[in-house]
Amino acid sequence: MELRKSGAFEPFRSNEIISDSNEEKRLLTLTAEGEKSLFAAFNFSDSDQEVNVAEGSWQLLLASGNKEWGGTQEIKFQSISNNFQIPAHSFVLLNK
C-alpha cells in the first residue's frame, strides 16, 4: 500500500509498457521507461533465474523473495550492474 500511495506505480500508468516473456524459463518482465521508469520481473520457475535490466541507476523497491516478505533469500542487486539473480517463485520491482 505504501508503494502505491507514494506513486511508485505511476510509470505503469503513464508510459508504454514493454513486456517480455520466456516460457522455457517461466520468466516475465515488464518495463515502463520515461522520466520515471519502472521494471518488474516475475519468476514462475522452480529455480533461480538471471534477469537483465537496462542500464541506469535502478533502485530496488520490493523483492518478494527477501526475508522481510517471507522469502528465504536476499536479492543481491546493485544499481551499477544490469543483471542479478531472482529467486524461484518470486518477483522484484525496481525504479529509477
Coordinates of C-alpha atoms in Angstrom, one line a residue:
M1 CA 0.0 0.0 0.0
E2 CA 2.8 2.4 0.9
L3 CA 4.4 2.0 -2.6
R4 CA 1.0 2.6 -4.3
K5 CA 0.4 5.7 -2.2
S6 CA 3.9 7.1 -2.9
G7 CA 3.2 6.9 -6.7
A8 CA 5.8 4.2 -7.3
F9 CA 3.5 2.5 -9.9
E10 CA 2.8 5.8 -11.8
P11 CA 5.2 4.8 -14.7
F12 CA 3.0 1.8 -15.4
R13 CA 0.0 4.1 -15.8
S14 CA 1.6 6.9 -17.9
N15 CA 4.3 5.2 -20.0
E16 CA 4.2 2.5 -22.7
I17 CA 4.8 -0.9 -21.1
I18 CA 7.2 -3.3 -22.8
S19 CA 6.7 -6.9 -21.8
D20 CA 8.9 -9.9 -22.4
S21 CA 8.2 -13.5 -21.6
N22 CA 10.4 -16.6 -21.7
E23 CA 8.1 -19.6 -21.5
E24 CA 11.1 -22.0 -21.2
K25 CA 12.5 -20.1 -18.1
R26 CA 8.9 -19.2 -16.9
L27 CA 10.0 -15.6 -16.6
L28 CA 8.0 -12.4 -17.3
T29 CA 9.4 -8.9 -17.3
L30 CA 7.6 -5.5 -17.6
T31 CA 9.4 -2.2 -18.3
A32 CA 8.0 1.3 -18.4
E33 CA 10.6 3.8 -19.5
G34 CA 10.2 7.5 -19.2
E35 CA 11.1 10.4 -16.9
K36 CA 10.4 7.9 -14.2
S37 CA 10.9 4.3 -15.0
L38 CA 9.7 1.0 -13.5
F39 CA 10.9 -2.6 -14.0
A40 CA 9.2 -5.7 -12.7
A41 CA 10.4 -9.3 -13.1
F42 CA 8.3 -12.3 -12.2
N43 CA 9.9 -15.7 -11.8
F44 CA 7.4 -18.6 -12.0
S45 CA 10.1 -21.2 -12.2
D46 CA 11.2 -23.7 -9.6
S47 CA 14.8 -22.4 -9.9
D48 CA 16.6 -19.0 -9.6
Q49 CA 16.8 -17.0 -12.9
E50 CA 19.2 -14.4 -14.1
V51 CA 17.4 -11.1 -15.0
N52 CA 18.8 -8.3 -17.2
V53 CA 17.6 -4.8 -16.8
A54 CA 18.5 -1.7 -19.0
E55 CA 21.5 0.3 -17.8
G56 CA 20.8 3.1 -15.3
S57 CA 20.5 4.0 -11.7
W58 CA 17.9 1.5 -10.6
Q59 CA 16.8 1.2 -7.0
L60 CA 15.3 -2.0 -5.5
L61 CA 11.7 -1.2 -4.3
L62 CA 10.5 -4.7 -3.5
A63 CA 11.8 -8.2 -3.7
S64 CA 9.2 -10.8 -2.7
G65 CA 11.9 -13.5 -2.1
N66 CA 13.6 -11.4 0.6
K67 CA 13.3 -12.5 4.2
E68 CA 11.2 -9.3 5.1
W69 CA 8.5 -10.6 2.8
G70 CA 8.6 -14.2 4.0
G71 CA 11.2 -15.4 1.4
T72 CA 14.3 -17.3 2.1
Q73 CA 16.9 -15.3 0.2
E74 CA 18.1 -11.7 -0.2
I75 CA 18.3 -10.2 -3.7
K76 CA 21.8 -9.1 -4.4
F77 CA 21.1 -6.1 -6.5
Q78 CA 23.5 -3.3 -7.2
S79 CA 22.5 -0.3 -9.3
I80 CA 25.9 -0.4 -11.0
S81 CA 25.1 -3.8 -12.5
N82 CA 22.4 -4.6 -15.1
N83 CA 21.9 -8.2 -14.2
F84 CA 21.0 -10.1 -11.0
Q85 CA 19.5 -13.4 -9.8
I86 CA 15.8 -13.6 -8.8
P87 CA 14.8 -16.5 -6.6
A88 CA 12.3 -19.1 -7.7
H89 CA 8.6 -18.2 -7.3
S90 CA 9.3 -14.5 -6.6
F91 CA 9.2 -11.1 -8.2
V92 CA 11.2 -7.9 -8.0
L93 CA 10.2 -4.3 -8.6
L94 CA 12.9 -1.6 -9.5
N95 CA 12.6 2.1 -10.3
K96 CA 14.8 4.9 -11.5

